[in-house]
Amino acid sequence: MPKKINKINSSRRSFLAGSATVAGAAAAASVMPISIASANHTDKGARGLPSWTAWKKRSALIIHSDKGMETHRAAIGNSVITPLRHVYIRNNMPTMSDAQIGNRNKWKLKVEGVKNPKTYTLAQLKQLAQKTEATILQCSGNGRGFFAHKVRGSQWETGAAACLIWTGCPVSAIVKDCGGLASGVKFLTATGADMPKQLNPKKALVERSIPAKARKDAFVAWEVNGVNIPNSHGGPLRMVTPGYFGINNVKHVGKLAFTAKESSVKYMKSSYRISPIGKKGSQYPSCWEMSVKSWIVSPLKSAKSGNVVVSGVAMGGTKKVSNIKVSVDGGKSWKKAKFTGPDMGKFAWRRFVFETKLKPGSYKIVSKASAGGKSQPKLRMENRRGYAHNGWLDHGVDIKVS
Amino acid sequence: MPKKINKINSSRRSFLAGSATVAGAAAAASVMPISIASANHTDKGARGLPSWTAWKKRSALIIHSDKGMETHRAAIGNSVITPLRHVYIRNNMPTMSDAQIGNRNKWKLKVEGVKNPKTYTLAQLKQLAQKTEATILQCSGNGRGFFAHKVRGSQWETGAAACLIWTGCPVSAIVKDCGGLASGVKFLTATGADMPKQLNPKKALVERSIPAKARKDAFVAWEVNGVNIPNSHGGPLRMVTPGYFGINNVKHVGKLAFTAKESSVKYMKSSYRISPIGKKGSQYPSCWEMSVKSWIVSPLKSAKSGNVVVSGVAMGGTKKVSNIKVSVDGGKSWKKAKFTGPDMGKFAWRRFVFETKLKPGSYKIVSKASAGGKSQPKLRMENRRGYAHNGWLDHGVDIKVS
């Protein structure tokens, strides 16, 4: 299997060399001085893992750029929870180093927009209250690679997504400990501590506002899949916003503020806006809540005739995924598939299997999930930056059965 | 944290040096020729990991012997699922090597005691049917270290247990594909393919029989926590018997047989029998179904006064764990704790937290779980080999709050 994966990577890389990867690198360079970029994002070779996340499993990843690494569709695993070494990486700022972070238990979180503003150490948060929850981390641009127009950014297909189990302190417990919300607040704004000082906050500060109601589910986490959150996934403390796109799960979080307005930095105001092709601006919706979605994980290219187990993952976004159907004829006819494996709540995805028999021939296998009374649409919602793709057709796979 | 763990290990090791570890090594030597033992179980140093499982995280483990490695109580993680690098190891036979296993998809499973006996390859099992489930792997002797009489075997405390997510083919699907059960069968007997040929099967074959009704839940798994089952955990194919003690989850499984009688090998007939101290024999119950149990994971030694989050894990054995209570005064008074994190079904454990305030002083913190109308007993059930300990008192922790 590793051989096959590398092959796919290599053809993919050459396709990308002339377009998106170069564009992505240029975009990064415009924000970040080269000295910082190279100090933090040094590749170990053209196809290697960056040194700051060398513990990842290379064969599980498609490397789009030194800040964008996608989990291969075949490497997501069948165990619902994505193995940490296989989980995708998407960075806006350089990953903080151990030296920059220092003693993890002394990491500070400033809390504002509450009756009694406070600063907590991580050690204090651990003793205030704890919650463990499985959530999906999904880049807003997951599925961008399926868009037909020329979209800037990593050409993610299915693998800028992972289902993970986090442990942290509920934002609701912090608010309670701070005497409740200040008046007039509408947003929960989280700020990363990862911006190098010499950069301009308006352009480079990772600060994201989500509706204040999201505080009921949100938490600040120090653990993922049973270990301290690795630096490259935003440790020692990361905002977790169940049901919301990845960008809102702010890495290296240093401040939580309840605010009357959305943050005015670029990453809130102009980036991550779902606008029509050719248009942009803060009047368009931000990448907040995720939608119902599913995709096939196996088989991917070929299968032997006879018994075939089709499997995949299905998510509801902010609603519990209730139903999953599979078609082996590109959507002409559908059959109900069954969920298997633990149901970890509405913010996790579920694994599904469809046990069938296939004769030799060509098949287009697609899946369609439903949640909260809504099903996945057939087609993508066209938009400038290729965000929030949940159309079922593009996510299908073409299989040869022999 | 690693430093602290190593400290505990080191004092523990010196305590054990004169007793159980030596006894355990002697027991192993009696079954296995030294040449085989050293070929498969070479330590990288007195405190190192054996080469066949060098990918484990050393600081997460207490090394009792070259075939028994325990997860440190603090290293179980808070994410319900135990990270694979932290999971305990208990081997009866040497772990099979890649060379011995060969092409994993060609691994064979012989099925007998059915209408139409068959031999499947792993590739065929993958295409027959699939199931994903979270189960607890727990050594029968977990908690042996708390027994007061001199018990032979690794002195496990809490860490010969893990909660894992497996993917495999249901035994029920295999039985159906083989035309149903043969007549007169009472047991499901699984046989490991890991016994070196020169050994005597009566003494060294890992073959375990469980009641045939267990076929409804049992499956043969090729994946754990999203990756192929590592050799040292019994890959490429392992029997998974939800709710049953670890030994029944036969590693490197090569044969499944529905049988009229229990296997007559030592590992079934005389080992793993829960007998009174000073007595032994196959008339005593085998280590089959696990019981309700819980233990504290944090804090372990000390805490700062004020807010304190007490946390741990609770399992129901074969029943869903329904209730968990915590006492900070050694069991004089109890308060209800709350479960947090995904409920992965009755065969998984649940994480619990108890948020309290503690003044400076000494505390004995204990936990008591209930499942199916039964609660953990206060005391251990005394037995010759120190099996199946689920008494709550011994599993408590003594804490200094300052």
PDB file of N, CA, C and O in Angstrom, chain A residues 77-81 83 86 126-134 165 167 223-227 307-309 340-344 351 353 355, chain B residues 77-81 83 86 126-134 165 167 223-227 307-309 340-344 351 353 355:
ATOM      1  N   GLY A  77      -7.976   5.278   7.857  1.00  0.00           N
ATOM      2  CA  GLY A  77      -8.217   4.183   8.798  1.00  0.00           C
ATOM      3  C   GLY A  77      -9.692   3.860   8.915  1.00  0.00           C
ATOM      4  O   GLY A  77     -10.547   4.643   8.490  1.00  0.00           O
ATOM      5  N   ASN A  78      -9.980   2.703   9.491  1.00  0.00           N
ATOM      6  CA  ASN A  78     -11.368   2.256   9.631  1.00  0.00           C
ATOM      7  C   ASN A  78     -11.851   2.325  11.064  1.00  0.00           C
ATOM      8  O   ASN A  78     -12.908   1.816  11.391  1.00  0.00           O
ATOM      9  N   SER A  79     -11.046   2.944  11.923  1.00  0.00           N
ATOM     10  CA  SER A  79     -11.346   2.899  13.349  1.00  0.00           C
ATOM     11  C   SER A  79     -12.005   4.174  13.866  1.00  0.00           C
ATOM     12  O   SER A  79     -11.935   4.465  15.052  1.00  0.00           O
ATOM     13  N   VAL A  80     -12.647   4.913  12.969  1.00  0.00           N
ATOM     14  CA  VAL A  80     -13.366   6.147  13.286  1.00  0.00           C
ATOM     15  C   VAL A  80     -12.398   7.274  13.662  1.00  0.00           C
ATOM     16  O   VAL A  80     -12.393   8.325  13.024  1.00  0.00           O
ATOM     17  N   ILE A  81     -11.615   7.047  14.706  1.00  0.00           N
ATOM     18  CA  ILE A  81     -10.644   8.062  15.121  1.00  0.00           C
ATOM     19  C   ILE A  81      -9.414   7.979  14.218  1.00  0.00           C
ATOM     20  O   ILE A  81      -8.848   6.909  14.025  1.00  0.00           O
ATOM     21  N   PRO A  83      -5.671   8.124  13.182  1.00  0.00           N
ATOM     22  CA  PRO A  83      -4.390   8.055  13.903  1.00  0.00           C
ATOM     23  C   PRO A  83      -3.645   9.391  13.767  1.00  0.00           C
ATOM     24  O   PRO A  83      -3.597   9.966  12.677  1.00  0.00           O
ATOM     25  N   HIS A  86      -1.349  10.257  10.990  1.00  0.00           N
ATOM     26  CA  HIS A  86      -1.938  10.365   9.650  1.00  0.00           C
ATOM     27  C   HIS A  86      -2.703  11.679   9.469  1.00  0.00           C
ATOM     28  O   HIS A  86      -3.192  11.947   8.382  1.00  0.00           O
ATOM     29  N   LYS A 126      -6.649  22.849  33.879  1.00  0.00           N
ATOM     30  CA  LYS A 126      -6.775  21.402  34.088  1.00  0.00           C
ATOM     31  C   LYS A 126      -7.505  21.086  35.388  1.00  0.00           C
ATOM     32  O   LYS A 126      -8.120  20.034  35.513  1.00  0.00           O
ATOM     33  N   GLN A 127      -7.396  21.985  36.364  1.00  0.00           N
ATOM     34  CA  GLN A 127      -8.033  21.742  37.659  1.00  0.00           C
ATOM     35  C   GLN A 127      -9.391  22.426  37.798  1.00  0.00           C
ATOM     36  O   GLN A 127     -10.073  22.255  38.811  1.00  0.00           O
ATOM     37  N   LEU A 128      -9.777  23.201  36.792  1.00  0.00           N
ATOM     38  CA  LEU A 128     -11.066  23.900  36.872  1.00  0.00           C
ATOM     39  C   LEU A 128     -12.220  22.976  36.473  1.00  0.00           C
ATOM     40  O   LEU A 128     -13.193  22.812  37.217  1.00  0.00           O
ATOM     41  N   ALA A 129     -12.124  22.386  35.306  1.00  0.00           N
ATOM     42  CA  ALA A 129     -13.165  21.471  34.817  1.00  0.00           C
ATOM     43  C   ALA A 129     -12.612  20.757  33.592  1.00  0.00           C
ATOM     44  O   ALA A 129     -11.736  21.290  32.911  1.00  0.00           O
ATOM     45  N   GLN A 130     -13.118  19.570  33.338  1.00  0.00           N
ATOM     46  CA  GLN A 130     -12.614  18.816  32.185  1.00  0.00           C
ATOM     47  C   GLN A 130     -13.741  18.189  31.391  1.00  0.00           C
ATOM     48  O   GLN A 130     -14.751  17.770  31.942  1.00  0.00           O
ATOM     49  N   LYS A 131     -13.510  18.112  30.111  1.00  0.00           N
ATOM     50  CA  LYS A 131     -14.472  17.510  29.198  1.00  0.00           C
ATOM     51  C   LYS A 131     -13.695  16.776  28.114  1.00  0.00           C
ATOM     52  O   LYS A 131     -12.635  17.234  27.682  1.00  0.00           O
ATOM     53  N   THR A 132     -14.200  15.642  27.700  1.00  0.00           N
ATOM     54  CA  THR A 132     -13.574  14.882  26.617  1.00  0.00           C
ATOM     55  C   THR A 132     -14.607  14.737  25.517  1.00  0.00           C
ATOM     56  O   THR A 132     -15.762  14.415  25.797  1.00  0.00           O
ATOM     57  N   GLU A 133     -14.225  15.015  24.294  1.00  0.00           N
ATOM     58  CA  GLU A 133     -15.201  14.914  23.201  1.00  0.00           C
ATOM     59  C   GLU A 133     -14.524  14.596  21.874  1.00  0.00           C
ATOM     60  O   GLU A 133     -13.415  15.039  21.609  1.00  0.00           O
ATOM     61  N   ALA A 134     -15.243  13.825  21.070  1.00  0.00           N
ATOM     62  CA  ALA A 134     -14.758  13.523  19.715  1.00  0.00           C
ATOM     63  C   ALA A 134     -15.331  14.557  18.757  1.00  0.00           C
ATOM     64  O   ALA A 134     -16.540  14.795  18.751  1.00  0.00           O
ATOM     65  N   ILE A 165     -10.251  12.740  19.274  1.00  0.00           N
ATOM     66  CA  ILE A 165     -10.810  12.847  20.628  1.00  0.00           C
ATOM     67  C   ILE A 165      -9.954  13.819  21.441  1.00  0.00           C
ATOM     68  O   ILE A 165      -8.758  13.606  21.612  1.00  0.00           O
ATOM     69  N   THR A 167      -9.371  16.385  24.928  1.00  0.00           N
ATOM     70  CA  THR A 167      -9.707  16.655  26.325  1.00  0.00           C
ATOM     71  C   THR A 167      -9.265  18.070  26.670  1.00  0.00           C
ATOM     72  O   THR A 167      -8.141  18.475  26.334  1.00  0.00           O
ATOM     73  N   GLU A 223      -5.151  17.966  25.192  1.00  0.00           N
ATOM     74  CA  GLU A 223      -4.865  16.575  24.843  1.00  0.00           C
ATOM     75  C   GLU A 223      -5.643  16.172  23.601  1.00  0.00           C
ATOM     76  O   GLU A 223      -6.774  16.614  23.409  1.00  0.00           O
ATOM     77  N   VAL A 224      -5.032  15.365  22.764  1.00  0.00           N
ATOM     78  CA  VAL A 224      -5.733  14.807  21.600  1.00  0.00           C
ATOM     79  C   VAL A 224      -5.329  13.341  21.456  1.00  0.00           C
ATOM     80  O   VAL A 224      -4.149  12.997  21.595  1.00  0.00           O
ATOM     81  N   ASN A 225      -6.309  12.491  21.242  1.00  0.00           N
ATOM     82  CA  ASN A 225      -6.049  11.053  21.084  1.00  0.00           C
ATOM     83  C   ASN A 225      -5.129  10.496  22.169  1.00  0.00           C
ATOM     84  O   ASN A 225      -4.252   9.675  21.899  1.00  0.00           O
ATOM     85  N   GLY A 226      -5.291  10.986  23.392  1.00  0.00           N
ATOM     86  CA  GLY A 226      -4.579  10.402  24.522  1.00  0.00           C
ATOM     87  C   GLY A 226      -3.193  10.950  24.797  1.00  0.00           C
ATOM     88  O   GLY A 226      -2.519  10.474  25.709  1.00  0.00           O
ATOM     89  N   VAL A 227      -2.757  11.937  24.024  1.00  0.00           N
ATOM     90  CA  VAL A 227      -1.432  12.533  24.272  1.00  0.00           C
ATOM     91  C   VAL A 227      -1.547  14.058  24.302  1.00  0.00           C
ATOM     92  O   VAL A 227      -2.528  14.628  23.821  1.00  0.00           O
ATOM     93  N   ASN A 307     -17.689 -11.006  -3.393  1.00  0.00           N
ATOM     94  CA  ASN A 307     -17.969 -10.164  -2.223  1.00  0.00           C
ATOM     95  C   ASN A 307     -17.100  -8.914  -2.237  1.00  0.00           C
ATOM     96  O   ASN A 307     -15.884  -9.009  -2.413  1.00  0.00           O
ATOM     97  N   VAL A 308     -17.722  -7.764  -2.044  1.00  0.00           N
ATOM     98  CA  VAL A 308     -16.968  -6.509  -1.929  1.00  0.00           C
ATOM     99  C   VAL A 308     -17.554  -5.701  -0.772  1.00  0.00           C
ATOM    100  O   VAL A 308     -18.772  -5.535  -0.680  1.00  0.00           O
ATOM    101  N   VAL A 309     -16.689  -5.250   0.122  1.00  0.00           N
ATOM    102  CA  VAL A 309     -17.143  -4.359   1.189  1.00  0.00           C
ATOM    103  C   VAL A 309     -16.767  -2.932   0.806  1.00  0.00           C
ATOM    104  O   VAL A 309     -15.591  -2.601   0.698  1.00  0.00           O
ATOM    105  N   THR A 340     -21.175   1.252  11.276  1.00  0.00           N
ATOM    106  CA  THR A 340     -20.527   0.311  12.185  1.00  0.00           C
ATOM    107  C   THR A 340     -19.516   1.092  13.007  1.00  0.00           C
ATOM    108  O   THR A 340     -19.078   2.170  12.607  1.00  0.00           O
ATOM    109  N   GLY A 341     -19.164   0.554  14.143  1.00  0.00           N
ATOM    110  CA  GLY A 341     -18.206   1.250  15.000  1.00  0.00           C
ATOM    111  C   GLY A 341     -18.908   2.211  15.919  1.00  0.00           C
ATOM    112  O   GLY A 341     -20.087   2.520  15.743  1.00  0.00           O
ATOM    113  N   PRO A 342     -18.176   2.686  16.924  1.00  0.00           N
ATOM    114  CA  PRO A 342     -18.784   3.519  17.956  1.00  0.00           C
ATOM    115  C   PRO A 342     -19.422   4.798  17.416  1.00  0.00           C
ATOM    116  O   PRO A 342     -18.885   5.447  16.532  1.00  0.00           O
ATOM    117  N   ASP A 343     -20.588   5.117  17.976  1.00  0.00           N
ATOM    118  CA  ASP A 343     -21.249   6.393  17.710  1.00  0.00           C
ATOM    119  C   ASP A 343     -20.729   7.357  18.762  1.00  0.00           C
ATOM    120  O   ASP A 343     -21.076   7.264  19.935  1.00  0.00           O
ATOM    121  N   MET A 344     -19.867   8.270  18.357  1.00  0.00           N
ATOM    122  CA  MET A 344     -19.206   9.146  19.335  1.00  0.00           C
ATOM    123  C   MET A 344     -19.873  10.511  19.440  1.00  0.00           C
ATOM    124  O   MET A 344     -19.226  11.484  19.828  1.00  0.00           O
ATOM    125  N   ARG A 351     -18.391   5.610  10.755  1.00  0.00           N
ATOM    126  CA  ARG A 351     -17.916   4.741   9.692  1.00  0.00           C
ATOM    127  C   ARG A 351     -19.118   3.981   9.142  1.00  0.00           C
ATOM    128  O   ARG A 351     -20.002   3.578   9.890  1.00  0.00           O
ATOM    129  N   VAL A 353     -20.418   0.811   6.255  1.00  0.00           N
ATOM    130  CA  VAL A 353     -20.042  -0.264   5.335  1.00  0.00           C
ATOM    131  C   VAL A 353     -21.261  -0.668   4.516  1.00  0.00           C
ATOM    132  O   VAL A 353     -22.403  -0.563   4.964  1.00  0.00           O
ATOM    133  N   GLU A 355     -22.053  -3.999   2.270  1.00  0.00           N
ATOM    134  CA  GLU A 355     -21.556  -5.309   1.833  1.00  0.00           C
ATOM    135  C   GLU A 355     -22.356  -5.756   0.619  1.00  0.00           C
ATOM    136  O   GLU A 355     -23.576  -5.886   0.672  1.00  0.00           O
TER     137      GLU A 355
ATOM    138  N   GLY B  77      -3.984   8.161  29.371  1.00  0.00           N
ATOM    139  CA  GLY B  77      -4.587   9.241  28.589  1.00  0.00           C
ATOM    140  C   GLY B  77      -6.015   9.505  29.020  1.00  0.00           C
ATOM    141  O   GLY B  77      -6.627   8.697  29.728  1.00  0.00           O
ATOM    142  N   ASN B  78      -6.545  10.646  28.601  1.00  0.00           N
ATOM    143  CA  ASN B  78      -7.898  11.043  28.982  1.00  0.00           C
ATOM    144  C   ASN B  78      -8.863  10.946  27.822  1.00  0.00           C
ATOM    145  O   ASN B  78      -9.985  11.426  27.894  1.00  0.00           O
ATOM    146  N   SER B  79      -8.405  10.343  26.723  1.00  0.00           N
ATOM    147  CA  SER B  79      -9.202  10.366  25.499  1.00  0.00           C
ATOM    148  C   SER B  79      -9.960   9.067  25.254  1.00  0.00           C
ATOM    149  O   SER B  79     -10.311   8.764  24.124  1.00  0.00           O
ATOM    150  N   VAL B  80     -10.208   8.313  26.321  1.00  0.00           N
ATOM    151  CA  VAL B  80     -10.950   7.055  26.280  1.00  0.00           C
ATOM    152  C   VAL B  80     -10.138   5.959  25.571  1.00  0.00           C
ATOM    153  O   VAL B  80      -9.858   4.914  26.159  1.00  0.00           O
ATOM    154  N   ILE B  81      -9.796   6.204  24.321  1.00  0.00           N
ATOM    155  CA  ILE B  81      -9.003   5.229  23.571  1.00  0.00           C
ATOM    156  C   ILE B  81      -7.530   5.361  23.965  1.00  0.00           C
ATOM    157  O   ILE B  81      -6.971   6.456  23.942  1.00  0.00           O
ATOM    158  N   PRO B  83      -3.671   5.357  23.572  1.00  0.00           N
ATOM    159  CA  PRO B  83      -2.743   5.472  22.432  1.00  0.00           C
ATOM    160  C   PRO B  83      -1.945   4.172  22.281  1.00  0.00           C
ATOM    161  O   PRO B  83      -1.480   3.613  23.272  1.00  0.00           O
ATOM    162  N   HIS B  86       1.234   3.410  24.028  1.00  0.00           N
ATOM    163  CA  HIS B  86       1.179   3.291  25.490  1.00  0.00           C
ATOM    164  C   HIS B  86       0.587   1.947  25.929  1.00  0.00           C
ATOM    165  O   HIS B  86       0.544   1.667  27.118  1.00  0.00           O
ATOM    166  N   LYS B 126     -11.541  -9.549   4.551  1.00  0.00           N
ATOM    167  CA  LYS B 126     -11.791  -8.108   4.408  1.00  0.00           C
ATOM    168  C   LYS B 126     -12.958  -7.826   3.464  1.00  0.00           C
ATOM    169  O   LYS B 126     -13.612  -6.796   3.571  1.00  0.00           O
ATOM    170  N   GLN B 127     -13.170  -8.728   2.511  1.00  0.00           N
ATOM    171  CA  GLN B 127     -14.244  -8.516   1.539  1.00  0.00           C
ATOM    172  C   GLN B 127     -15.530  -9.245   1.895  1.00  0.00           C
ATOM    173  O   GLN B 127     -16.538  -9.110   1.197  1.00  0.00           O
ATOM    174  N   LEU B 128     -15.497 -10.032   2.970  1.00  0.00           N
ATOM    175  CA  LEU B 128     -16.702 -10.778   3.355  1.00  0.00           C
ATOM    176  C   LEU B 128     -17.666  -9.895   4.153  1.00  0.00           C
ATOM    177  O   LEU B 128     -18.850  -9.771   3.815  1.00  0.00           O
ATOM    178  N   ALA B 129     -17.173  -9.291   5.205  1.00  0.00           N
ATOM    179  CA  ALA B 129     -17.997  -8.412   6.044  1.00  0.00           C
ATOM    180  C   ALA B 129     -17.066  -7.664   6.989  1.00  0.00           C
ATOM    181  O   ALA B 129     -15.975  -8.156   7.298  1.00  0.00           O
ATOM    182  N   GLN B 130     -17.489  -6.497   7.422  1.00  0.00           N
ATOM    183  CA  GLN B 130     -16.632  -5.714   8.316  1.00  0.00           C
ATOM    184  C   GLN B 130     -17.418  -5.120   9.468  1.00  0.00           C
ATOM    185  O   GLN B 130     -18.575  -4.744   9.320  1.00  0.00           O
ATOM    186  N   LYS B 131     -16.738  -5.031  10.575  1.00  0.00           N
ATOM    187  CA  LYS B 131     -17.326  -4.452  11.780  1.00  0.00           C
ATOM    188  C   LYS B 131     -16.237  -3.687  12.509  1.00  0.00           C
ATOM    189  O   LYS B 131     -15.078  -4.106  12.513  1.00  0.00           O
ATOM    190  N   THR B 132     -16.599  -2.563  13.089  1.00  0.00           N
ATOM    191  CA  THR B 132     -15.652  -1.778  13.874  1.00  0.00           C
ATOM    192  C   THR B 132     -16.221  -1.661  15.278  1.00  0.00           C
ATOM    193  O   THR B 132     -17.413  -1.385  15.432  1.00  0.00           O
ATOM    194  N   GLU B 133     -15.408  -1.914  16.267  1.00  0.00           N
ATOM    195  CA  GLU B 133     -15.922  -1.843  17.640  1.00  0.00           C
ATOM    196  C   GLU B 133     -14.819  -1.491  18.630  1.00  0.00           C
ATOM    197  O   GLU B 133     -13.676  -1.893  18.477  1.00  0.00           O
ATOM    198  N   ALA B 134     -15.229  -0.737  19.659  1.00  0.00           N
ATOM    199  CA  ALA B 134     -14.299  -0.410  20.745  1.00  0.00           C
ATOM    200  C   ALA B 134     -14.443  -1.456  21.837  1.00  0.00           C
ATOM    201  O   ALA B 134     -15.558  -1.742  22.280  1.00  0.00           O
ATOM    202  N   ILE B 165      -9.967   0.536  19.519  1.00  0.00           N
ATOM    203  CA  ILE B 165     -10.977   0.401  18.462  1.00  0.00           C
ATOM    204  C   ILE B 165     -10.441  -0.547  17.391  1.00  0.00           C
ATOM    205  O   ILE B 165      -9.404  -0.288  16.792  1.00  0.00           O
ATOM    206  N   THR B 167     -11.065  -3.118  13.910  1.00  0.00           N
ATOM    207  CA  THR B 167     -11.876  -3.408  12.730  1.00  0.00           C
ATOM    208  C   THR B 167     -11.537  -4.804  12.239  1.00  0.00           C
ATOM    209  O   THR B 167     -10.358  -5.165  12.142  1.00  0.00           O
ATOM    210  N   GLU B 223      -7.176  -4.539  12.118  1.00  0.00           N
ATOM    211  CA  GLU B 223      -6.835  -3.137  12.351  1.00  0.00           C
ATOM    212  C   GLU B 223      -7.125  -2.759  13.794  1.00  0.00           C
ATOM    213  O   GLU B 223      -8.095  -3.233  14.380  1.00  0.00           O
ATOM    214  N   VAL B 224      -6.279  -1.921  14.363  1.00  0.00           N
ATOM    215  CA  VAL B 224      -6.531  -1.377  15.701  1.00  0.00           C
ATOM    216  C   VAL B 224      -6.160   0.104  15.698  1.00  0.00           C
ATOM    217  O   VAL B 224      -5.125   0.491  15.135  1.00  0.00           O
ATOM    218  N   ASN B 225      -7.016   0.914  16.258  1.00  0.00           N
ATOM    219  CA  ASN B 225      -6.776   2.366  16.328  1.00  0.00           C
ATOM    220  C   ASN B 225      -6.336   2.950  14.982  1.00  0.00           C
ATOM    221  O   ASN B 225      -5.451   3.805  14.925  1.00  0.00           O
ATOM    222  N   GLY B 226      -6.916   2.448  13.900  1.00  0.00           N
ATOM    223  CA  GLY B 226      -6.679   3.049  12.590  1.00  0.00           C
ATOM    224  C   GLY B 226      -5.472   2.545  11.828  1.00  0.00           C
ATOM    225  O   GLY B 226      -5.189   3.032  10.734  1.00  0.00           O
ATOM    226  N   VAL B 227      -4.750   1.579  12.386  1.00  0.00           N
ATOM    227  CA  VAL B 227      -3.583   1.034  11.670  1.00  0.00           C
ATOM    228  C   VAL B 227      -3.643  -0.498  11.677  1.00  0.00           C
ATOM    229  O   VAL B 227      -4.364  -1.098  12.472  1.00  0.00           O
ATOM    230  N   ASN B 307      -9.549  24.152  43.497  1.00  0.00           N
ATOM    231  CA  ASN B 307     -10.203  23.291  42.505  1.00  0.00           C
ATOM    232  C   ASN B 307      -9.339  22.072  42.192  1.00  0.00           C
ATOM    233  O   ASN B 307      -8.155  22.212  41.915  1.00  0.00           O
ATOM    234  N   VAL B 308      -9.943  20.902  42.239  1.00  0.00           N
ATOM    235  CA  VAL B 308      -9.236  19.673  41.846  1.00  0.00           C
ATOM    236  C   VAL B 308     -10.172  18.843  40.974  1.00  0.00           C
ATOM    237  O   VAL B 308     -11.335  18.635  41.324  1.00  0.00           O
ATOM    238  N   VAL B 309      -9.679  18.414  39.823  1.00  0.00           N
ATOM    239  CA  VAL B 309     -10.455  17.497  38.988  1.00  0.00           C
ATOM    240  C   VAL B 309      -9.913  16.088  39.198  1.00  0.00           C
ATOM    241  O   VAL B 309      -8.766  15.803  38.870  1.00  0.00           O
ATOM    242  N   THR B 340     -17.663  11.670  31.008  1.00  0.00           N
ATOM    243  CA  THR B 340     -17.420  12.632  29.938  1.00  0.00           C
ATOM    244  C   THR B 340     -16.740  11.885  28.797  1.00  0.00           C
ATOM    245  O   THR B 340     -16.156  10.828  29.000  1.00  0.00           O
ATOM    246  N   GLY B 341     -16.850  12.429  27.618  1.00  0.00           N
ATOM    247  CA  GLY B 341     -16.243  11.760  26.472  1.00  0.00           C
ATOM    248  C   GLY B 341     -17.198  10.771  25.859  1.00  0.00           C
ATOM    249  O   GLY B 341     -18.220  10.422  26.445  1.00  0.00           O
ATOM    250  N   PRO B 342     -16.864  10.309  24.652  1.00  0.00           N
ATOM    251  CA  PRO B 342     -17.773   9.449  23.900  1.00  0.00           C
ATOM    252  C   PRO B 342     -18.127   8.155  24.628  1.00  0.00           C
ATOM    253  O   PRO B 342     -17.278   7.531  25.251  1.00  0.00           O
ATOM    254  N   ASP B 343     -19.403   7.788  24.530  1.00  0.00           N
ATOM    255  CA  ASP B 343     -19.877   6.492  25.009  1.00  0.00           C
ATOM    256  C   ASP B 343     -19.736   5.537  23.829  1.00  0.00           C
ATOM    257  O   ASP B 343     -20.483   5.610  22.864  1.00  0.00           O
ATOM    258  N   MET B 344     -18.753   4.665  23.889  1.00  0.00           N
ATOM    259  CA  MET B 344     -18.461   3.799  22.739  1.00  0.00           C
ATOM    260  C   MET B 344     -19.065   2.413  22.878  1.00  0.00           C
ATOM    261  O   MET B 344     -18.573   1.458  22.280  1.00  0.00           O
ATOM    262  N   ARG B 351     -14.716   7.423  30.453  1.00  0.00           N
ATOM    263  CA  ARG B 351     -13.924   8.316  31.280  1.00  0.00           C
ATOM    264  C   ARG B 351     -14.867   9.037  32.237  1.00  0.00           C
ATOM    265  O   ARG B 351     -15.976   9.411  31.860  1.00  0.00           O
ATOM    266  N   VAL B 353     -15.150  12.176  35.419  1.00  0.00           N
ATOM    267  CA  VAL B 353     -14.507  13.278  36.143  1.00  0.00           C
ATOM    268  C   VAL B 353     -15.357  13.638  37.350  1.00  0.00           C
ATOM    269  O   VAL B 353     -16.582  13.482  37.345  1.00  0.00           O
ATOM    270  N   GLU B 355     -15.401  16.947  39.760  1.00  0.00           N
ATOM    271  CA  GLU B 355     -14.828  18.276  39.994  1.00  0.00           C
ATOM    272  C   GLU B 355     -15.146  18.701  41.423  1.00  0.00           C
ATOM    273  O   GLU B 355     -16.306  18.781  41.813  1.00  0.00           O
TER     274      GLU B 355
END
